[in-house]
């Protein structure tokens, strides 16, 4: 976000500060989503799971559905 803001302010392409703020916000959100997708692509799922030591209550076992006979 800082790099985008600096680039837009130094070049002077867009004089309106509101438009610059919108662009910087969109780039920040888009960048965060790209990093998230990249982490999932390289199977870094541990980044998005709470460690066992920090759970207040134990995790509930997942429900397993049985096939109908």
Coordinates of C-alpha atoms in Angstrom, one line a residue:
X1 CA 0.0 0.0 0.0
X2 CA 2.8 2.4 0.9
X3 CA 4.6 1.8 -2.4
X4 CA 1.4 2.4 -4.4
X5 CA 0.7 5.6 -2.4
X6 CA 4.2 6.9 -2.9
X7 CA 4.2 6.1 -6.6
X8 CA 0.8 7.8 -7.2
X9 CA 1.8 10.9 -5.2
X10 CA 5.3 11.3 -6.7
X11 CA 4.1 10.8 -10.3
X12 CA 1.2 13.2 -9.9
X13 CA -0.9 11.1 -12.4
X14 CA -4.0 11.4 -10.3
X15 CA -4.4 14.8 -8.5
X16 CA -7.5 13.8 -6.4
X17 CA -6.6 12.4 -3.0
X18 CA -9.9 10.5 -2.7
X19 CA -9.2 8.6 -5.9
X20 CA -5.7 7.9 -4.7
X21 CA -7.1 6.6 -1.4
X22 CA -9.5 4.3 -3.3
X23 CA -6.7 2.9 -5.5
X24 CA -4.4 2.3 -2.5
X25 CA -7.2 0.5 -0.6
X26 CA -8.0 -1.7 -3.6
X27 CA -4.3 -2.5 -4.1
X28 CA -4.0 -3.4 -0.4
X29 CA -7.0 -5.7 -0.4
X30 CA -6.0 -7.3 -3.7
X31 CA -2.4 -7.8 -2.5
X32 CA -3.6 -9.5 0.7
X33 CA -5.9 -11.8 -1.3
X34 CA -3.0 -12.7 -3.6
X35 CA -0.7 -13.5 -0.6
X36 CA -3.5 -15.7 0.9
X37 CA -4.0 -17.6 -2.4
X38 CA -0.3 -18.1 -2.8
X39 CA 0.0 -19.5 0.8
X40 CA -2.8 -21.9 0.1
X41 CA -1.2 -22.9 -3.2
X42 CA 2.0 -23.9 -1.5
X43 CA 0.0 -25.8 1.2
X44 CA 0.8 -23.4 4.0
X45 CA -2.6 -24.1 5.7
X46 CA -1.0 -24.0 9.1
X47 CA -0.9 -20.2 8.8
X48 CA -4.7 -20.2 9.0
X49 CA -5.2 -22.7 11.8
X50 CA -5.2 -21.9 15.5
X51 CA -2.6 -23.9 17.4
X52 CA -4.0 -26.5 19.9
X53 CA -2.6 -24.6 22.9
X54 CA -4.7 -21.5 22.1
X55 CA -8.1 -23.2 22.0
X56 CA -10.4 -22.5 25.0
X57 CA -12.4 -25.6 24.5
X58 CA -11.3 -28.8 22.7
X59 CA -12.2 -29.0 19.0
X60 CA -15.3 -31.1 18.3
X61 CA -14.8 -34.2 16.2
X62 CA -16.2 -33.8 12.7
X63 CA -19.5 -35.5 12.1
X64 CA -19.3 -38.5 9.7
X65 CA -22.3 -39.3 7.7
X66 CA -23.2 -42.9 7.1
X67 CA -24.5 -44.1 3.7
X68 CA -28.2 -45.0 3.6
X69 CA -28.9 -48.7 3.2

